[in-house]
Coordinates of C-alpha atoms and ligand atoms in Angstrom, one line a residue:
M261 CA 85.4 55.1 72.4
T262 CA 86.4 58.3 70.6
T263 CA 86.1 61.5 72.5
P264 CA 85.1 64.8 70.9
V265 CA 87.9 67.3 69.8
Y266 CA 87.1 71.0 70.2
Q267 CA 88.7 73.6 68.0
N268 CA 89.4 77.3 68.8
F269 CA 86.4 79.6 68.3
I270 CA 87.3 82.5 66.1
N271 CA 85.3 84.9 64.1
G272 CA 82.0 83.3 65.0
H273 CA 82.9 79.6 64.3
F274 CA 85.3 76.9 65.1
V275 CA 88.6 77.0 63.2
A276 CA 91.2 74.1 62.9
N277 CA 94.7 74.8 63.9
Q278 CA 97.7 74.1 61.5
S279 CA 100.0 72.4 64.1
G280 CA 97.6 69.6 64.8
E281 CA 98.5 69.9 68.5
T282 CA 95.8 68.9 71.0
F283 CA 95.5 68.3 74.7
A284 CA 93.3 66.2 76.8
V285 CA 90.7 67.2 79.4
K286 CA 89.9 64.8 82.2
N287 CA 86.9 64.6 84.5
P288 CA 88.4 65.0 88.0
A289 CA 85.8 62.8 89.5
T290 CA 86.5 59.8 87.4
D291 CA 90.1 60.3 86.0
A292 CA 88.7 59.6 82.5
V293 CA 89.6 61.7 79.5
I294 CA 86.3 63.3 78.4
Y295 CA 87.5 65.4 75.3
H296 CA 90.5 66.9 73.5
V297 CA 91.1 70.5 72.6
E298 CA 93.1 72.0 69.7
V299 CA 95.9 74.4 70.9
A300 CA 95.8 77.9 69.5
D301 CA 98.9 77.9 67.3
E302 CA 100.4 80.9 65.5
F303 CA 97.8 80.6 62.7
I304 CA 94.9 80.7 65.2
Q305 CA 96.5 83.5 67.1
Q306 CA 96.8 85.7 63.9
Q307 CA 93.1 84.9 63.0
A308 CA 92.0 85.8 66.6
I309 CA 93.6 89.3 66.3
A310 CA 92.3 89.8 62.7
S311 CA 88.8 88.8 63.6
A312 CA 88.8 90.8 66.9
K313 CA 89.7 94.0 64.9
Q314 CA 86.8 93.5 62.7
G315 CA 84.5 92.7 65.4
F316 CA 85.6 95.7 67.4
A317 CA 85.0 98.1 64.4
I318 CA 81.4 96.8 64.2
W319 CA 80.6 96.5 67.9
S320 CA 82.1 99.7 69.0
A321 CA 80.1 101.6 66.3
M322 CA 76.9 100.3 67.8
T323 CA 74.9 102.4 70.3
A324 CA 75.2 101.1 74.0
V325 CA 71.4 100.4 73.9
E326 CA 71.9 98.1 70.8
R327 CA 74.8 96.3 72.5
S328 CA 72.7 96.0 75.8
R329 CA 69.8 94.4 73.9
I330 CA 72.0 91.9 72.3
L331 CA 73.8 91.1 75.8
L332 CA 70.4 90.7 77.5
K333 CA 69.4 88.1 74.9
A334 CA 72.7 86.2 75.7
V335 CA 71.7 86.4 79.4
T336 CA 68.2 84.8 78.5
L337 CA 70.0 82.0 76.6
L338 CA 72.5 81.3 79.4
R339 CA 69.5 80.9 81.9
E340 CA 67.6 78.8 79.5
R341 CA 70.6 76.5 79.1
N342 CA 71.5 76.4 82.8
D343 CA 71.3 72.7 83.3
E344 CA 73.3 71.9 80.1
L345 CA 76.1 74.4 81.2
A346 CA 76.0 73.5 84.7
K347 CA 76.6 69.8 83.7
I348 CA 79.7 70.9 81.7
E349 CA 81.1 72.7 84.8
V350 CA 80.6 69.7 86.9
L351 CA 82.4 67.3 84.5
D352 CA 85.2 69.8 84.0
T353 CA 85.8 70.9 87.5
G354 CA 84.6 68.0 89.7
K355 CA 82.4 70.4 91.7
P356 CA 79.0 69.1 93.0
W357 CA 76.0 69.5 90.7
Q358 CA 74.0 71.0 93.6
E359 CA 76.3 74.0 93.5
A360 CA 76.8 74.4 89.6
E361 CA 73.0 74.1 89.1
C362 CA 72.2 77.2 91.1
V363 CA 75.5 79.3 91.2
D364 CA 77.8 78.9 88.3
V365 CA 75.7 79.8 85.3
Q366 CA 73.4 82.2 87.2
T367 CA 76.1 84.4 88.8
G368 CA 77.8 84.5 85.3
A369 CA 74.4 85.6 83.7
D370 CA 73.8 88.2 86.6
V371 CA 77.0 90.0 85.7
I372 CA 76.4 90.2 82.1
E373 CA 72.9 91.5 82.7
Y374 CA 74.1 94.0 85.2
F375 CA 76.7 95.5 82.8
A376 CA 74.2 95.3 79.9
G377 CA 72.0 97.5 82.0
L378 CA 74.7 99.9 83.1
A379 CA 76.4 100.5 79.7
P380 CA 73.7 102.8 78.2
A381 CA 73.8 104.9 81.4
Q382 CA 77.6 105.6 81.0
V383 CA 78.0 109.3 80.2
G384 CA 80.8 111.8 79.7
Q385 CA 81.2 115.2 81.5
Q386 CA 80.9 118.6 80.1
Q387 CA 82.2 121.8 81.8
M388 CA 82.5 125.5 80.8
V389 CA 85.9 127.0 81.2
G390 CA 85.3 130.7 80.4
D391 CA 83.5 130.9 77.1
D392 CA 85.2 127.7 76.0
F393 CA 84.3 124.2 77.2
Y394 CA 85.4 120.7 77.2
Y395 CA 83.6 117.5 77.2
T396 CA 84.6 113.9 77.7
R397 CA 83.7 110.6 75.9
K398 CA 84.0 107.2 77.5
E399 CA 85.6 105.2 74.7
P400 CA 86.3 101.4 74.6
L401 CA 89.9 100.3 74.9
G402 CA 90.0 98.1 71.8
I403 CA 90.8 94.3 72.0
C404 CA 90.9 93.0 75.6
A405 CA 92.1 89.7 76.6
G406 CA 91.0 87.4 79.5
I407 CA 92.8 84.6 81.1
G408 CA 90.8 82.3 83.4
A409 CA 91.4 79.9 86.3
W410 CA 89.7 76.5 86.6
N411 CA 87.5 76.8 89.6
Y412 CA 84.6 78.9 88.1
P413 CA 85.4 78.6 84.3
L414 CA 82.1 79.8 82.9
Q415 CA 81.5 82.4 85.6
I416 CA 85.1 83.9 85.1
A417 CA 84.4 84.1 81.3
C418 CA 81.2 86.0 81.9
W419 CA 82.7 88.2 84.7
K420 CA 85.4 89.3 82.4
S421 CA 83.6 89.5 79.0
G422 CA 80.4 91.1 80.4
P423 CA 81.7 94.5 81.3
A424 CA 84.2 94.4 78.3
L425 CA 81.5 93.8 75.7
A426 CA 79.1 96.2 77.4
A427 CA 81.7 99.0 77.0
G428 CA 82.2 98.2 73.3
N429 CA 85.4 96.2 73.3
A430 CA 86.2 93.1 71.5
F431 CA 87.5 90.1 73.6
I432 CA 89.8 87.2 73.3
F433 CA 89.4 84.7 76.1
K434 CA 91.8 81.9 77.1
P435 CA 90.2 79.5 79.6
S436 CA 92.3 77.3 81.8
E437 CA 93.5 74.3 80.0
E438 CA 91.9 72.2 82.7
T439 CA 88.4 73.5 81.9
P440 CA 88.1 74.8 78.4
L441 CA 84.6 73.9 77.4
G442 CA 82.3 76.4 79.2
A443 CA 83.9 79.5 77.4
I444 CA 83.3 77.8 74.1
K445 CA 79.5 77.4 75.0
L446 CA 79.5 81.1 76.0
A447 CA 80.9 82.0 72.5
E448 CA 78.3 80.1 70.8
I449 CA 75.6 81.8 72.9
Y450 CA 77.0 85.3 72.2
I451 CA 76.7 84.6 68.5
E452 CA 73.4 83.2 68.8
A453 CA 72.2 86.2 70.6
G454 CA 73.6 88.6 67.9
V455 CA 77.0 89.6 69.0
P456 CA 78.9 90.1 65.8
A457 CA 81.5 87.6 64.8
G458 CA 85.0 88.3 66.1
V459 CA 83.8 90.3 69.2
F460 CA 84.3 87.3 71.5
N461 CA 86.9 84.7 70.5
V462 CA 88.1 81.7 72.5
V463 CA 91.7 80.5 72.2
Q464 CA 92.9 77.4 73.9
G465 CA 96.1 76.3 75.5
A466 CA 98.3 76.6 78.6
A467 CA 101.0 79.1 79.7
E468 CA 102.4 79.7 76.2
V469 CA 99.0 80.8 74.8
G470 CA 98.6 83.0 77.9
Q471 CA 102.0 84.5 77.4
W472 CA 101.1 85.4 73.7
L473 CA 98.1 87.3 74.9
T474 CA 100.0 89.2 77.5
Q475 CA 102.9 90.1 75.1
S476 CA 100.9 91.0 71.9
S477 CA 100.9 94.7 71.2
A478 CA 97.6 94.3 69.3
I479 CA 96.0 93.6 72.8
D480 CA 95.1 96.7 74.9
K481 CA 94.2 95.1 78.3
V482 CA 94.5 91.7 80.0
S483 CA 92.2 90.6 82.8
F484 CA 93.8 87.8 84.7
T485 CA 92.4 85.3 87.3
G486 CA 95.0 83.0 88.8
E487 CA 97.8 82.5 91.2
V488 CA 100.0 85.4 92.6
G489 CA 103.1 84.0 91.0
T490 CA 101.4 83.7 87.5
G491 CA 100.0 87.2 88.0
K492 CA 103.4 88.7 88.5
K493 CA 104.5 87.1 85.2
V494 CA 101.5 88.5 83.5
V495 CA 102.1 92.0 84.8
A496 CA 105.7 91.9 83.7
S497 CA 105.0 90.7 80.3
A498 CA 102.0 93.3 79.9
A499 CA 104.5 96.0 80.8
G500 CA 106.2 95.3 77.4
S501 CA 103.4 97.1 75.7
L502 CA 102.1 99.0 78.7
K503 CA 98.7 97.3 78.5
D504 CA 96.1 97.8 81.2
V505 CA 95.8 95.0 83.6
T506 CA 93.2 93.6 86.0
M507 CA 94.5 91.0 88.3
E508 CA 92.3 88.7 90.4
L509 CA 94.8 86.6 92.4
G510 CA 95.1 84.3 95.4
G511 CA 94.3 84.9 99.1
K512 CA 94.9 83.5 102.6
S513 CA 91.9 85.3 104.2
P514 CA 91.1 85.6 107.8
L515 CA 87.8 85.1 109.5
L516 CA 87.6 86.6 113.1
V517 CA 85.0 85.1 115.4
F518 CA 84.4 87.2 118.6
D519 CA 82.9 85.8 121.8
D520 CA 79.6 87.5 121.2
A521 CA 79.2 85.9 117.8
D522 CA 76.4 83.6 116.8
I523 CA 78.7 80.5 117.0
S524 CA 76.4 78.3 114.7
Q525 CA 76.4 81.1 112.1
A526 CA 80.1 81.5 112.4
V527 CA 80.6 77.7 112.0
S528 CA 78.4 77.9 108.8
A529 CA 80.5 80.7 107.4
A530 CA 83.7 78.9 108.2
M531 CA 82.5 75.6 106.5
L532 CA 81.2 77.5 103.4
G533 CA 84.4 79.5 103.3
N534 CA 86.6 76.3 103.3
F535 CA 84.5 73.5 102.0
Y536 CA 82.3 75.0 99.2
T537 CA 83.6 73.9 95.8
Q538 CA 85.8 71.5 97.9
G539 CA 87.9 74.4 99.1
E540 CA 88.9 75.7 95.6
I541 CA 87.7 79.3 96.1
C542 CA 90.1 82.4 96.0
T543 CA 88.3 84.2 98.8
N544 CA 88.2 81.3 101.3
C545 CA 88.6 82.1 105.0
T546 CA 91.4 79.6 105.5
R547 CA 92.6 81.3 108.7
I548 CA 89.9 81.2 111.3
Y549 CA 90.7 83.2 114.4
V550 CA 88.4 82.3 117.3
H551 CA 88.1 84.1 120.7
K552 CA 89.4 81.9 123.5
N553 CA 86.1 82.1 125.4
V554 CA 84.2 80.4 122.5
Y555 CA 87.0 78.3 120.9
Q556 CA 86.0 75.0 122.4
Q557 CA 82.3 75.5 121.5
F558 CA 83.3 76.5 117.9
I559 CA 85.6 73.5 117.2
D560 CA 83.1 71.1 118.7
E561 CA 80.3 72.1 116.6
L562 CA 82.7 72.4 113.5
K563 CA 83.8 68.8 114.0
T564 CA 80.4 67.5 114.4
R565 CA 79.0 69.2 111.4
T566 CA 81.9 68.5 109.2
E567 CA 81.9 64.8 109.9
K568 CA 78.1 64.5 109.8
N569 CA 76.9 66.9 106.9
I570 CA 79.5 66.7 104.3
I571 CA 78.7 64.1 101.5
A572 CA 81.5 63.4 99.0
G573 CA 80.8 61.3 95.9
D574 CA 79.8 61.4 92.3
P575 CA 79.4 65.2 91.8
L576 CA 76.5 64.6 89.5
D577 CA 74.4 63.1 92.3
A578 CA 72.2 65.9 93.6
K579 CA 72.8 64.6 97.2
V580 CA 76.6 65.2 96.9
N581 CA 77.8 68.4 98.4
F582 CA 81.6 67.9 98.2
G583 CA 83.4 67.2 95.0
A584 CA 86.8 66.2 93.6
L585 CA 89.8 68.4 93.3
I586 CA 90.8 69.7 89.8
S587 CA 93.7 67.2 89.2
K588 CA 95.7 64.3 90.6
K589 CA 98.6 66.8 90.8
H590 CA 96.5 69.2 92.8
Q591 CA 95.2 66.6 95.1
Q592 CA 98.9 65.6 95.8
L593 CA 99.8 69.3 96.4
V594 CA 97.0 69.6 99.0
M595 CA 98.0 66.3 100.7
S596 CA 101.6 67.7 100.9
Y597 CA 100.2 70.7 102.8
I598 CA 98.3 68.4 105.2
E599 CA 101.6 66.5 105.9
K600 CA 103.3 69.9 106.5
G601 CA 100.6 70.8 109.0
L602 CA 101.1 67.6 110.9
S603 CA 105.0 67.7 110.9
E604 CA 104.8 71.5 112.1
G605 CA 102.7 70.4 115.1
A606 CA 99.1 71.4 114.3
T607 CA 96.4 69.0 115.7
L608 CA 94.2 67.3 113.2
L609 CA 90.6 67.8 114.2
T610 CA 89.1 65.9 111.3
G611 CA 89.9 64.8 107.7
G612 CA 93.6 64.8 106.6
K613 CA 93.3 62.0 104.1
E614 CA 92.3 61.3 100.5
L615 CA 88.8 59.9 99.9
S616 CA 87.7 57.2 97.5
P617 CA 83.9 57.3 97.7
D618 CA 82.0 54.3 96.3
S619 CA 80.2 56.4 93.6
A620 CA 83.5 58.0 92.4
P621 CA 86.4 55.7 93.4
H622 CA 88.9 57.1 90.9
G623 CA 88.2 60.9 91.8
Y624 CA 90.8 63.2 93.3
F625 CA 89.1 63.7 96.6
V626 CA 90.7 65.1 99.7
A627 CA 88.5 64.9 103.0
P628 CA 87.4 68.2 104.5
T629 CA 90.2 68.9 106.8
V630 CA 90.4 70.9 110.0
F631 CA 93.6 71.7 111.9
T632 CA 93.4 73.3 115.4
D633 CA 96.2 74.5 117.7
C634 CA 97.7 76.3 114.6
T635 CA 100.1 79.2 115.0
D636 CA 100.8 82.1 112.7
E637 CA 104.2 80.7 111.5
M638 CA 102.9 77.4 110.2
T639 CA 103.1 76.8 106.4
I640 CA 99.4 76.0 106.4
V641 CA 98.5 79.3 108.0
K642 CA 100.9 81.3 105.7
E643 CA 100.3 79.9 102.2
E644 CA 97.2 79.5 100.0
I645 CA 96.5 75.7 99.7
F646 CA 93.4 76.1 97.4
G647 CA 91.8 72.9 98.9
P648 CA 89.6 72.0 101.8
V649 CA 92.1 72.7 104.6
M650 CA 91.0 75.0 107.4
S651 CA 93.4 76.3 110.0
V652 CA 91.9 77.4 113.4
L653 CA 93.7 79.7 115.6
V654 CA 92.9 81.2 119.1
F655 CA 93.0 84.9 120.2
D656 CA 92.0 86.9 123.1
D657 CA 92.7 90.7 122.2
E658 CA 91.0 92.6 119.4
D659 CA 94.2 94.7 118.4
D660 CA 96.3 91.7 118.5
V661 CA 94.1 89.7 116.3
I662 CA 93.8 92.5 113.8
H663 CA 97.6 92.8 113.7
R664 CA 97.8 89.0 113.2
A665 CA 95.2 88.9 110.5
N666 CA 97.0 91.6 108.5
D667 CA 100.4 90.0 108.8
T668 CA 100.4 88.7 105.2
H669 CA 101.3 89.8 101.8
L670 CA 97.9 88.8 100.7
G671 CA 94.7 90.8 101.0
L672 CA 91.9 89.4 99.0
A673 CA 89.1 88.9 101.6
A674 CA 88.3 89.0 105.3
G675 CA 85.3 88.4 107.6
V676 CA 84.2 89.3 111.1
F677 CA 81.5 87.6 113.2
S678 CA 80.2 89.6 116.1
K679 CA 76.8 90.9 117.3
D680 CA 78.4 94.1 118.5
I681 CA 77.9 96.4 115.4
K682 CA 80.4 99.0 116.6
R683 CA 83.1 96.4 117.0
A684 CA 82.3 94.6 113.7
H685 CA 82.7 97.8 111.7
R686 CA 85.7 99.0 113.7
V687 CA 87.5 95.8 113.2
I688 CA 86.6 95.3 109.5
H689 CA 87.8 98.8 108.7
Q690 CA 91.2 97.9 109.9
L691 CA 91.5 94.7 108.0
Q692 CA 93.7 95.0 104.9
A693 CA 91.4 93.2 102.4
G694 CA 89.4 94.2 99.3
I695 CA 86.3 91.9 99.9
C696 CA 84.9 92.0 103.4
W697 CA 81.9 90.3 105.1
I698 CA 80.3 90.9 108.4
N699 CA 78.2 88.1 109.8
S700 CA 78.3 86.5 106.4
Y701 CA 80.9 85.0 104.1
G702 CA 81.3 84.5 100.4
N703 CA 78.3 86.2 98.8
S704 CA 79.4 88.2 95.7
P705 CA 76.6 89.8 93.9
A706 CA 77.1 91.5 90.5
E707 CA 76.6 95.0 92.2
M708 CA 79.5 94.6 94.6
P709 CA 83.0 95.4 93.4
V710 CA 85.5 92.6 94.2
G711 CA 89.3 92.5 94.1
G712 CA 92.4 92.2 96.3
Y713 CA 94.6 94.5 98.4
K714 CA 98.4 94.0 98.5
Q715 CA 99.5 91.1 96.3
S716 CA 95.9 89.6 95.8
G717 CA 95.2 91.9 92.9
I718 CA 95.0 95.0 90.9
G719 CA 91.7 96.6 89.8
R720 CA 88.2 95.3 90.5
E721 CA 85.6 93.0 88.8
N722 CA 81.9 93.7 89.2
G723 CA 80.3 96.9 90.5
I724 CA 79.9 100.2 88.6
E725 CA 83.7 101.0 88.7
T726 CA 84.5 98.0 86.5
L727 CA 83.1 99.6 83.5
D728 CA 85.7 102.4 83.9
H729 CA 88.3 99.7 83.7
Y730 CA 87.1 98.8 80.2
T731 CA 86.9 102.3 78.8
Q732 CA 89.3 105.2 78.4
T733 CA 88.3 108.9 78.8
K734 CA 88.8 111.1 75.8
S735 CA 88.7 114.9 76.7
I736 CA 87.7 117.3 74.0
Y737 CA 88.4 121.0 74.4
V738 CA 86.2 123.3 72.3
G739 CA 87.4 126.8 71.6
M740 CA 84.6 129.3 71.3
S741 CA 86.6 132.5 71.4
N742 CA 89.6 133.7 69.2
I743 CA 92.9 132.0 70.0
E744 CA 95.4 134.4 71.7
S745 CA 98.8 133.8 70.2
P746 CA 102.2 135.5 70.8
F747 CA 103.3 134.3 67.4
Ligands
NAD1030 P1 97.3 79.6 87.4 O1 98.0 81.0 87.7 O2 98.0 78.4 87.4 O3 96.6 79.7 86.0 C1 95.7 80.7 85.6 C2 95.6 80.9 84.1 O4 96.9 81.4 83.6 C3 95.5 79.6 83.3 O5 94.5 79.9 82.3 C4 96.9 79.3 82.7 O6 96.9 78.6 81.6 C5 97.3 80.6 82.6 N1 98.8 80.8 82.6 C6 99.7 80.2 83.3 N2 101.0 80.6 83.1 C7 100.8 81.7 82.4 C8 101.8 82.8 82.0 N3 103.0 82.7 82.2 N4 101.2 83.9 81.2 C9 99.9 84.0 81.0 N5 99.1 83.0 81.4 C10 99.5 81.9 82.1 O7 95.9 79.5 88.5 P2 95.0 78.3 88.5 O8 95.7 77.2 89.2 O9 94.3 78.1 87.3 O10 93.9 79.0 89.6 C11 94.0 78.8 90.9 C12 94.5 80.3 91.5 O11 93.6 81.3 91.0 C13 94.4 80.4 93.0 O12 95.6 81.0 93.4 C14 93.2 81.2 93.2 O13 93.3 82.0 94.5 C15 93.2 82.1 91.9 N6 91.9 82.6 91.7 C16 91.6 84.0 92.0 C17 90.3 84.5 91.9 C18 90.0 86.0 92.2 O14 89.0 86.5 91.7 N7 90.8 86.7 93.0 C19 89.3 83.7 91.4 C20 89.5 82.4 91.2 C21 90.8 81.8 91.3

């Protein structure tokens, strides 16, 4: 059976590359190749820049209200096509349909809607200075690039392009080579909604295509989502042309469960923050610090619910709530961390093995895994695993646990469970992380800025401030009086 071949999406339509080079995309739940994609060669790269320049000239000249109206049409189309798009995400990522159906497309659409609403409200300043005055204009940057990870492919494309387009920029997006289709569908939707050709282009490929985007002096900004190590390469490469960067990177986030917490709620948060999207979420609370007085109660409930309530299997089955990891390679990497956990002395509470569910026997599954008796020095406690592996640690002193939670070069997210509101706020204010939750975990509405402290990121996505990251301020001084000159 022949599989479809997708081309790069440039200037409003699909364009064939000249090299003929393609790559295959597999369904992680079946190990079957589901389609091929053409790599963006030099010809495509030149076309992408040329079309983005043309698109930018048209788009940036429109009023913010005109742009907003078009983007809101795209939001409507995204929501109308929710099921078609959600299915693409399930087949590309291996995540459960029951998640994609209500999260991936909708949270992407929410962000475009939010920025479409905000864009017309963005205003400059004006101030008198004596008889003269100055005013400022918020101008778009020009051509922005986005480079995406594979865990939320369509959502990432929406979260990056939404504010960029709302502010009047053109955009070139490179999805992960593991999950390239969602971004193409978004490109088609933008065109159908009335976004001018060239304003949103999709180029396909792996690291080399990403490197071209970060190096190109025709590109004014790069917004990247991926690993810390790759992020460092992107920043170094972007420095060559001093382009603006937004970096959404990895984490090893702590969740602190105090002895006055609602333990069932804390277990829910820990499970969501480790097993949702089979553990492939950047903000996951993979270090769970539990107060010694409630430690046994916490792990008893955690074990029972993990073994009873998680259903792995064909991700398209609406009953399944736990999917396949993105690739065989990633499955093996996650298993190697589990082996390190065992060899370094952690106790395996549950899981710790590959799964081969009857409905998806060839999928890249790893069982939801919990280690207890963990210590701060263990590899599984220090390094991001990006899979369903939770480490539980015990504490008995507030200051000490804050110190331990902060003892990492990462700082993406953190959480606190406590019924004592003074303690909850006091502790969360001391945690070095950009995205924090109290008595909750993982929610990320369009209105809330998200991004990392320390090596987990630079800049923010979502929230009002993100619009500033896609604009530059032009100050204009207006002389109303005669110039005083010594010459
Ligand atoms: P990755 O770093 O391997 O790849 C990310 C993207 O970068 C891909 O599109 C890849 O093709 C591209 N790329 C690779 N090398 C490049 C280079 N030298 N120059 C430019 N681009 C290059 O990450 P991944 O495995 O796709 O995603 C998982 C990681 O992403 C995890 O670390 C996770 O925490 C992180 N993540 C962070 C967030 C966030 O918002 N903070 C969200 C999702 C995922």
